[in-house]
GROMACS .gro file of C-alpha atoms in nm:
model
  408
    1UNK     CA    1   9.153   9.840  10.897
    2UNK     CA    2   9.312   9.532  10.745
    3UNK     CA    3   9.039   9.268  10.687
    4UNK     CA    4   9.192   9.035  10.429
    5UNK     CA    5   9.532   8.916  10.316
    6UNK     CA    6   9.680   8.705  10.034
    7UNK     CA    7  10.034   8.595   9.951
    8UNK     CA    8  10.231   8.411   9.685
    9UNK     CA    9  10.593   8.373   9.786
   10UNK     CA   10  10.892   8.142   9.740
   11UNK     CA   11  10.795   7.965  10.064
   12UNK     CA   12  10.422   7.929  10.007
   13UNK     CA   13  10.150   8.011   9.753
   14UNK     CA   14   9.887   8.099  10.010
   15UNK     CA   15   9.877   8.315  10.320
   16UNK     CA   16   9.872   8.005  10.547
   17UNK     CA   17  10.165   7.833  10.370
   18UNK     CA   18  10.368   8.152  10.375
   19UNK     CA   19  10.321   8.218  10.746
   20UNK     CA   20  10.380   7.856  10.854
   21UNK     CA   21  10.706   7.851  10.653
   22UNK     CA   22  10.815   8.180  10.812
   23UNK     CA   23  10.758   8.043  11.162
   24UNK     CA   24  10.964   7.735  11.078
   25UNK     CA   25  11.254   7.936  10.935
   26UNK     CA   26  11.219   7.774  10.592
   27UNK     CA   27  11.433   7.920  10.315
   28UNK     CA   28  11.290   7.952   9.962
   29UNK     CA   29  11.618   8.042   9.798
   30UNK     CA   30  11.746   7.802   9.531
   31UNK     CA   31  11.950   7.802   9.213
   32UNK     CA   32  11.774   7.938   8.907
   33UNK     CA   33  11.569   7.668   8.732
   34UNK     CA   34  11.387   7.873   8.463
   35UNK     CA   35  11.691   7.919   8.242
   36UNK     CA   36  12.055   7.819   8.237
   37UNK     CA   37  12.230   8.049   8.490
   38UNK     CA   38  12.584   7.914   8.433
   39UNK     CA   39  12.713   8.235   8.273
   40UNK     CA   40  12.583   8.458   8.553
   41UNK     CA   41  12.794   8.561   8.849
   42UNK     CA   42  12.487   8.516   9.073
   43UNK     CA   43  12.279   8.205   9.021
   44UNK     CA   44  12.055   8.213   9.329
   45UNK     CA   45  11.700   8.346   9.338
   46UNK     CA   46  11.366   8.310   9.516
   47UNK     CA   47  11.145   8.140   9.256
   48UNK     CA   48  10.775   8.070   9.306
   49UNK     CA   49  10.725   7.695   9.301
   50UNK     CA   50  10.418   7.498   9.207
   51UNK     CA   51  10.204   7.801   9.123
   52UNK     CA   52   9.891   7.704   8.924
   53UNK     CA   53   9.722   8.006   8.764
   54UNK     CA   54   9.420   7.797   8.664
   55UNK     CA   55   9.317   7.792   9.030
   56UNK     CA   56   9.222   8.156   8.969
   57UNK     CA   57   9.193   8.201   8.595
   58UNK     CA   58   9.075   8.021   8.286
   59UNK     CA   59   9.364   7.880   8.089
   60UNK     CA   60   9.304   8.117   7.801
   61UNK     CA   61   9.298   8.418   8.036
   62UNK     CA   62   9.622   8.312   8.199
   63UNK     CA   63   9.801   8.284   7.861
   64UNK     CA   64   9.718   8.649   7.799
   65UNK     CA   65   9.875   8.765   8.126
   66UNK     CA   66  10.233   8.800   8.237
   67UNK     CA   67  10.324   8.615   8.555
   68UNK     CA   68  10.323   8.951   8.740
   69UNK     CA   69   9.952   8.983   8.661
   70UNK     CA   70   9.876   8.620   8.742
   71UNK     CA   71  10.034   8.664   9.083
   72UNK     CA   72   9.829   8.980   9.141
   73UNK     CA   73   9.504   8.804   9.051
   74UNK     CA   74   9.588   8.513   9.280
   75UNK     CA   75   9.670   8.718   9.586
   76UNK     CA   76   9.383   8.961   9.533
   77UNK     CA   77   9.140   8.671   9.513
   78UNK     CA   78   9.290   8.518   9.829
   79UNK     CA   79   9.258   8.849  10.014
   80UNK     CA   80   8.902   8.900   9.882
   81UNK     CA   81   8.800   8.553  10.002
   82UNK     CA   82   8.984   8.594  10.334
   83UNK     CA   83   8.788   8.914  10.398
   84UNK     CA   84   8.461   8.741  10.323
   85UNK     CA   85   8.370   8.990  10.054
   86UNK     CA   86   8.079   8.971   9.814
   87UNK     CA   87   8.079   9.231   9.534
   88UNK     CA   88   7.700   9.223   9.514
   89UNK     CA   89   7.684   9.362   9.869
   90UNK     CA   90   7.929   9.645   9.819
   91UNK     CA   91   7.905  10.000   9.685
   92UNK     CA   92   8.135   9.935   9.391
   93UNK     CA   93   8.188  10.304   9.326
   94UNK     CA   94   8.358  10.332   9.671
   95UNK     CA   95   8.578  10.026   9.629
   96UNK     CA   96   8.913  10.065   9.459
   97UNK     CA   97   9.243   9.898   9.373
   98UNK     CA   98   9.607  10.011   9.402
   99UNK     CA   99   9.862   9.753   9.292
  100UNK     CA  100  10.221   9.837   9.212
  101UNK     CA  101  10.526   9.666   9.068
  102UNK     CA  102  10.888   9.777   9.056
  103UNK     CA  103  10.949   9.636   8.707
  104UNK     CA  104  10.625   9.493   8.567
  105UNK     CA  105  10.599   9.236   8.290
  106UNK     CA  106  10.964   9.204   8.203
  107UNK     CA  107  10.937   8.837   8.102
  108UNK     CA  108  10.683   8.937   7.839
  109UNK     CA  109  10.907   9.226   7.730
  110UNK     CA  110  11.207   8.994   7.681
  111UNK     CA  111  11.014   8.733   7.488
  112UNK     CA  112  10.836   8.979   7.263
  113UNK     CA  113  11.157   9.169   7.195
  114UNK     CA  114  11.315   8.842   7.085
  115UNK     CA  115  11.014   8.775   6.862
  116UNK     CA  116  11.047   9.122   6.708
  117UNK     CA  117  11.418   9.069   6.627
  118UNK     CA  118  11.383   8.709   6.500
  119UNK     CA  119  11.041   8.705   6.334
  120UNK     CA  120  10.954   9.068   6.258
  121UNK     CA  121  10.698   9.317   6.392
  122UNK     CA  122  10.397   9.133   6.259
  123UNK     CA  123  10.462   8.841   6.496
  124UNK     CA  124  10.459   9.056   6.811
  125UNK     CA  125  10.159   8.963   7.029
  126UNK     CA  126   9.864   9.203   7.037
  127UNK     CA  127   9.867   9.146   7.412
  128UNK     CA  128  10.226   9.259   7.448
  129UNK     CA  129  10.152   9.599   7.592
  130UNK     CA  130   9.873   9.495   7.833
  131UNK     CA  131  10.093   9.205   7.955
  132UNK     CA  132  10.387   9.435   8.017
  133UNK     CA  133  10.265   9.764   8.164
  134UNK     CA  134  10.269   9.801   8.541
  135UNK     CA  135   9.918   9.942   8.586
  136UNK     CA  136   9.744   9.644   8.429
  137UNK     CA  137   9.741   9.437   8.753
  138UNK     CA  138   9.528   9.699   8.916
  139UNK     CA  139   9.309   9.724   8.613
  140UNK     CA  140   9.252   9.346   8.592
  141UNK     CA  141   9.172   9.315   8.959
  142UNK     CA  142   8.921   9.603   8.942
  143UNK     CA  143   8.751   9.430   8.648
  144UNK     CA  144   8.749   9.099   8.833
  145UNK     CA  145   8.559   9.238   9.128
  146UNK     CA  146   8.375   9.523   8.956
  147UNK     CA  147   8.544   9.784   9.173
  148UNK     CA  148   8.486  10.132   9.023
  149UNK     CA  149   8.664  10.352   9.273
  150UNK     CA  150   9.028  10.475   9.264
  151UNK     CA  151   9.233  10.251   9.042
  152UNK     CA  152   9.606  10.287   8.969
  153UNK     CA  153   9.958  10.161   9.024
  154UNK     CA  154  10.245  10.285   9.239
  155UNK     CA  155  10.610  10.255   9.129
  156UNK     CA  156  10.893  10.324   9.377
  157UNK     CA  157  11.127  10.029   9.334
  158UNK     CA  158  11.148   9.827   9.657
  159UNK     CA  159  10.903  10.060   9.832
  160UNK     CA  160  10.630  10.010   9.573
  161UNK     CA  161  10.376   9.792   9.752
  162UNK     CA  162  10.419   9.978  10.080
  163UNK     CA  163  10.338  10.301   9.896
  164UNK     CA  164  10.032  10.129   9.742
  165UNK     CA  165   9.911  10.035  10.088
  166UNK     CA  166   9.985  10.385  10.222
  167UNK     CA  167   9.791  10.544   9.937
  168UNK     CA  168   9.495  10.315   9.994
  169UNK     CA  169   9.503  10.395  10.367
  170UNK     CA  170   9.502  10.768  10.297
  171UNK     CA  171   9.223  10.748  10.040
  172UNK     CA  172   9.005  10.572  10.295
  173UNK     CA  173   9.116  10.815  10.566
  174UNK     CA  174   9.011  11.116  10.362
  175UNK     CA  175   8.676  10.964  10.272
  176UNK     CA  176   8.740  10.888   9.901
  177UNK     CA  177   8.677  10.516   9.940
  178UNK     CA  178   8.533  10.266  10.184
  179UNK     CA  179   8.734   9.963  10.072
  180UNK     CA  180   9.061   9.913   9.883
  181UNK     CA  181   9.264   9.626   9.749
  182UNK     CA  182   9.627   9.722   9.789
  183UNK     CA  183   9.966   9.556   9.744
  184UNK     CA  184  10.226   9.466   9.490
  185UNK     CA  185  10.350   9.196   9.255
  186UNK     CA  186  10.680   9.110   9.094
  187UNK     CA  187  10.795   8.846   8.842
  188UNK     CA  188  11.153   8.929   8.755
  189UNK     CA  189  11.333   8.591   8.739
  190UNK     CA  190  11.447   8.648   8.381
  191UNK     CA  191  11.791   8.657   8.215
  192UNK     CA  192  11.786   9.036   8.168
  193UNK     CA  193  11.682   9.112   8.520
  194UNK     CA  194  11.940   8.880   8.671
  195UNK     CA  195  12.212   9.015   8.438
  196UNK     CA  196  12.132   9.371   8.532
  197UNK     CA  197  12.155   9.310   8.906
  198UNK     CA  198  12.470   9.103   8.851
  199UNK     CA  199  12.631   9.386   8.663
  200UNK     CA  200  12.536   9.625   8.941
  201UNK     CA  201  12.707   9.387   9.188
  202UNK     CA  202  12.404   9.418   9.413
  203UNK     CA  203  12.319   9.054   9.464
  204UNK     CA  204  12.469   8.755   9.644
  205UNK     CA  205  12.708   8.520   9.463
  206UNK     CA  206  12.688   8.249   9.730
  207UNK     CA  207  12.595   8.002   9.455
  208UNK     CA  208  12.699   7.684   9.631
  209UNK     CA  209  12.477   7.752   9.936
  210UNK     CA  210  12.163   7.910   9.797
  211UNK     CA  211  11.963   7.873  10.118
  212UNK     CA  212  12.232   8.071  10.299
  213UNK     CA  213  12.271   8.346  10.039
  214UNK     CA  214  12.023   8.589  10.200
  215UNK     CA  215  12.170   8.681  10.539
  216UNK     CA  216  12.056   9.022  10.658
  217UNK     CA  217  12.272   9.187  10.926
  218UNK     CA  218  12.520   8.902  10.918
  219UNK     CA  219  12.885   9.002  10.878
  220UNK     CA  220  12.934   8.769  10.580
  221UNK     CA  221  12.642   8.903  10.377
  222UNK     CA  222  12.735   8.978  10.016
  223UNK     CA  223  12.419   9.122   9.857
  224UNK     CA  224  12.047   9.062   9.833
  225UNK     CA  225  11.877   8.774   9.655
  226UNK     CA  226  11.634   8.864   9.375
  227UNK     CA  227  11.295   8.708   9.431
  228UNK     CA  228  10.939   8.714   9.302
  229UNK     CA  229  10.580   8.692   9.423
  230UNK     CA  230  10.295   8.905   9.545
  231UNK     CA  231  10.124   9.031   9.862
  232UNK     CA  232   9.781   9.187   9.882
  233UNK     CA  233   9.566   9.344  10.155
  234UNK     CA  234   9.204   9.441  10.184
  235UNK     CA  235   9.174   9.775  10.368
  236UNK     CA  236   8.843   9.916  10.492
  237UNK     CA  237   8.722  10.202  10.708
  238UNK     CA  238   8.625  10.090  11.057
  239UNK     CA  239   8.263  10.184  10.994
  240UNK     CA  240   8.251   9.982  10.670
  241UNK     CA  241   8.417   9.676  10.824
  242UNK     CA  242   8.190   9.683  11.129
  243UNK     CA  243   7.876   9.729  10.922
  244UNK     CA  244   7.939   9.406  10.735
  245UNK     CA  245   8.067   9.218  11.039
  246UNK     CA  246   8.422   9.171  10.906
  247UNK     CA  247   8.706   9.010  11.094
  248UNK     CA  248   8.966   9.280  11.153
  249UNK     CA  249   9.331   9.176  11.167
  250UNK     CA  250   9.498   9.507  11.241
  251UNK     CA  251   9.474   9.883  11.212
  252UNK     CA  252   9.706  10.101  11.006
  253UNK     CA  253   9.787  10.390  11.239
  254UNK     CA  254   9.996  10.610  11.008
  255UNK     CA  255  10.269  10.635  10.751
  256UNK     CA  256  10.598  10.820  10.703
  257UNK     CA  257  10.752  10.887  10.366
  258UNK     CA  258  11.080  11.051  10.274
  259UNK     CA  259  11.352  11.081  10.007
  260UNK     CA  260  11.724  11.038  10.050
  261UNK     CA  261  11.793  11.275   9.758
  262UNK     CA  262  12.143  11.120   9.765
  263UNK     CA  263  12.224  10.832   9.526
  264UNK     CA  264  12.047  10.607   9.272
  265UNK     CA  265  12.119  10.283   9.467
  266UNK     CA  266  12.308  10.361   9.788
  267UNK     CA  267  12.129  10.470  10.105
  268UNK     CA  268  12.195  10.815  10.250
  269UNK     CA  269  12.477  10.827  10.507
  270UNK     CA  270  12.385  10.706  10.857
  271UNK     CA  271  12.031  10.631  10.741
  272UNK     CA  272  11.917  10.990  10.740
  273UNK     CA  273  11.626  10.932  10.504
  274UNK     CA  274  11.521  10.604  10.672
  275UNK     CA  275  11.525  10.763  11.019
  276UNK     CA  276  11.300  11.045  10.896
  277UNK     CA  277  11.045  10.801  10.751
  278UNK     CA  278  11.028  10.622  11.086
  279UNK     CA  279  11.000  10.948  11.279
  280UNK     CA  280  10.727  11.071  11.046
  281UNK     CA  281  10.533  10.741  11.084
  282UNK     CA  282  10.545  10.780  11.461
  283UNK     CA  283  10.431  11.139  11.442
  284UNK     CA  284  10.149  11.057  11.196
  285UNK     CA  285  10.032  10.779  11.425
  286UNK     CA  286  10.059  10.977  11.749
  287UNK     CA  287  10.297  10.710  11.883
  288UNK     CA  288  10.590  10.745  12.113
  289UNK     CA  289  10.907  10.546  12.044
  290UNK     CA  290  10.859  10.342  12.361
  291UNK     CA  291  10.524  10.212  12.230
  292UNK     CA  292  10.683  10.015  11.946
  293UNK     CA  293  10.700   9.643  12.024
  294UNK     CA  294  10.856   9.518  11.701
  295UNK     CA  295  11.016   9.636  11.380
  296UNK     CA  296  10.999   9.443  11.054
  297UNK     CA  297  11.318   9.563  10.884
  298UNK     CA  298  11.377   9.628  10.515
  299UNK     CA  299  11.689   9.411  10.587
  300UNK     CA  300  11.808   9.332  10.239
  301UNK     CA  301  12.139   9.159  10.318
  302UNK     CA  302  12.345   9.427  10.146
  303UNK     CA  303  12.656   9.565  10.315
  304UNK     CA  304  12.558   9.933  10.320
  305UNK     CA  305  12.182   9.889  10.347
  306UNK     CA  306  12.184   9.682  10.667
  307UNK     CA  307  12.427   9.919  10.837
  308UNK     CA  308  12.226  10.223  10.729
  309UNK     CA  309  11.898  10.076  10.859
  310UNK     CA  310  12.063   9.983  11.192
  311UNK     CA  311  12.192  10.336  11.230
  312UNK     CA  312  11.852  10.479  11.142
  313UNK     CA  313  11.677  10.267  11.407
  314UNK     CA  314  11.929  10.380  11.666
  315UNK     CA  315  11.876  10.740  11.575
  316UNK     CA  316  11.499  10.711  11.615
  317UNK     CA  317  11.486  10.493  11.926
  318UNK     CA  318  11.809  10.580  12.107
  319UNK     CA  319  11.896  10.350  12.397
  320UNK     CA  320  11.570  10.158  12.344
  321UNK     CA  321  11.681  10.041  12.001
  322UNK     CA  322  11.859   9.735  12.136
  323UNK     CA  323  11.553   9.628  12.332
  324UNK     CA  324  11.317   9.621  12.032
  325UNK     CA  325  11.313   9.298  11.830
  326UNK     CA  326  11.394   9.359  11.466
  327UNK     CA  327  11.361   9.078  11.211
  328UNK     CA  328  11.418   9.044  10.834
  329UNK     CA  329  11.161   8.851  10.635
  330UNK     CA  330  11.396   8.864  10.333
  331UNK     CA  331  11.631   8.620  10.506
  332UNK     CA  332  11.391   8.344  10.398
  333UNK     CA  333  11.214   8.471  10.091
  334UNK     CA  334  11.474   8.697   9.936
  335UNK     CA  335  11.387   9.042   9.802
  336UNK     CA  336  11.052   9.057   9.625
  337UNK     CA  337  11.141   9.406   9.503
  338UNK     CA  338  10.814   9.592   9.440
  339UNK     CA  339  10.615   9.330   9.632
  340UNK     CA  340  10.846   9.319   9.935
  341UNK     CA  341  10.664   9.576  10.148
  342UNK     CA  342  10.327   9.401  10.122
  343UNK     CA  343  10.447   9.057  10.216
  344UNK     CA  344  10.648   9.201  10.507
  345UNK     CA  345  10.350   9.396  10.638
  346UNK     CA  346  10.153   9.069  10.618
  347UNK     CA  347  10.423   8.903  10.826
  348UNK     CA  348  10.404   9.185  11.076
  349UNK     CA  349  10.023   9.151  11.106
  350UNK     CA  350  10.046   8.773  11.150
  351UNK     CA  351  10.306   8.832  11.424
  352UNK     CA  352  10.055   9.051  11.603
  353UNK     CA  353   9.775   8.800  11.558
  354UNK     CA  354   9.966   8.498  11.692
  355UNK     CA  355  10.221   8.661  11.925
  356UNK     CA  356  10.508   8.505  11.732
  357UNK     CA  357  10.813   8.666  11.569
  358UNK     CA  358  10.969   8.474  11.283
  359UNK     CA  359  11.346   8.440  11.290
  360UNK     CA  360  11.607   8.621  11.084
  361UNK     CA  361  11.778   8.307  10.948
  362UNK     CA  362  12.142   8.274  10.848
  363UNK     CA  363  12.252   8.507  11.125
  364UNK     CA  364  12.580   8.329  11.204
  365UNK     CA  365  12.851   8.591  11.228
  366UNK     CA  366  12.750   8.905  11.419
  367UNK     CA  367  12.852   9.230  11.254
  368UNK     CA  368  12.980   9.486  11.508
  369UNK     CA  369  12.811   9.757  11.304
  370UNK     CA  370  12.477   9.573  11.315
  371UNK     CA  371  12.423   9.521  11.687
  372UNK     CA  372  12.048   9.512  11.742
  373UNK     CA  373  11.821   9.225  11.840
  374UNK     CA  374  11.755   9.065  11.499
  375UNK     CA  375  11.561   8.760  11.640
  376UNK     CA  376  11.845   8.536  11.518
  377UNK     CA  377  11.768   8.192  11.381
  378UNK     CA  378  11.487   8.097  11.624
  379UNK     CA  379  11.117   8.181  11.631
  380UNK     CA  380  11.022   8.379  11.939
  381UNK     CA  381  10.703   8.430  12.131
  382UNK     CA  382  10.634   8.799  12.192
  383UNK     CA  383  10.330   9.016  12.250
  384UNK     CA  384  10.311   9.264  11.967
  385UNK     CA  385  10.056   9.542  12.006
  386UNK     CA  386  10.226   9.800  11.784
  387UNK     CA  387  10.476   9.749  11.505
  388UNK     CA  388  10.641   9.932  11.221
  389UNK     CA  389  10.746   9.797  10.882
  390UNK     CA  390  11.021   9.963  10.675
  391UNK     CA  391  11.063   9.966  10.298
  392UNK     CA  392  11.345  10.150  10.118
  393UNK     CA  393  11.392  10.159   9.742
  394UNK     CA  394  11.653  10.240   9.478
  395UNK     CA  395  11.618  10.609   9.403
  396UNK     CA  396  11.607  10.698   9.769
  397UNK     CA  397  11.241  10.612   9.831
  398UNK     CA  398  11.168  10.550  10.203
  399UNK     CA  399  10.842  10.453  10.367
  400UNK     CA  400  10.743  10.327  10.712
  401UNK     CA  401  10.400  10.200  10.801
  402UNK     CA  402  10.282  10.181  11.163
  403UNK     CA  403  10.039   9.902  11.257
  404UNK     CA  404   9.837   9.819  11.567
  405UNK     CA  405   9.671   9.501  11.671
  406UNK     CA  406   9.298   9.560  11.655
  407UNK     CA  407   9.090   9.529  11.970
  408UNK     CA  408   8.725   9.622  12.002
   0.00000   0.00000   0.00000
């Protein structure tokens, strides 16, 4: 059961701000402001704006954390508060944390590497390693709340936070925990990260129209937009949630996980791996294809990725595929990499709660190879009882999570 949520994104630094911006079709994509991007082929990103770590941390604590950890703390605290939790009333040995990141504290790595080269090894910060390593977000959150159950990080590129949520779900399902904090965080708006994706020719170069750079399923898409932020969920067993009188947003019904075993960055032909993850999620949940009301797509705005996901959906749902609304959260927030799955699952849950599907913005030129109902440009009212959310990562990692609106 999902009982709490938190989000820090390019269109809002709280769950409420994020969701309201999604409904309005607000784009958070701008030109890079943290460094001079003039030498980069791509200059558009989804930066977090106006984030104040001192709302969650003492100033001294914040200085000893990379942004990726600050975002994790912020969203974990939001989710904790949203769930109405009180550590003194919990069995801390049965409460755990799984928080992943695709890249981790790369800003810290770049700065400390520069320090090493320019000033020598003695000037490297003693906090360099804790600020950089991916598992530290989970460790810090567990210390914050005193949670002494399962505690680790997942890493599967753009599938990372969805895998964290899946792991948390399965740990609760098998009786190893009563409550889990799960999600992901990413803070990759740095020169090295941007340069790497530019060299790979994976990201959009629509530099003169940043807000239109992320355009999933549109014929004129030219790559994804690198973004940053964090999404976090509180998961509980039904018994635990009921015992403490928690508000329950939604139920995770099941998960499907597969590997393309094909290419380091390109999806498998015709979405073979993606279709299997969706089929496995349906089977794990005991769902029939006709029971799915809505699909939150991975929808990155890459040429091959969007076609592959469209083909995969058609393979799983057949003739029904064109009747199921499919939207792409990344059209507004860009690609949060390791945090993408979590914030998109949050969007799916809010859609269930309010009966509203956010638009896929920048859908202006239909692609004949992408011919599903992508909820183009306008918010839509729709009853959503059951949904699936897709996440696919470099390395061929595929995961689909099935969700159901909770009703007593």
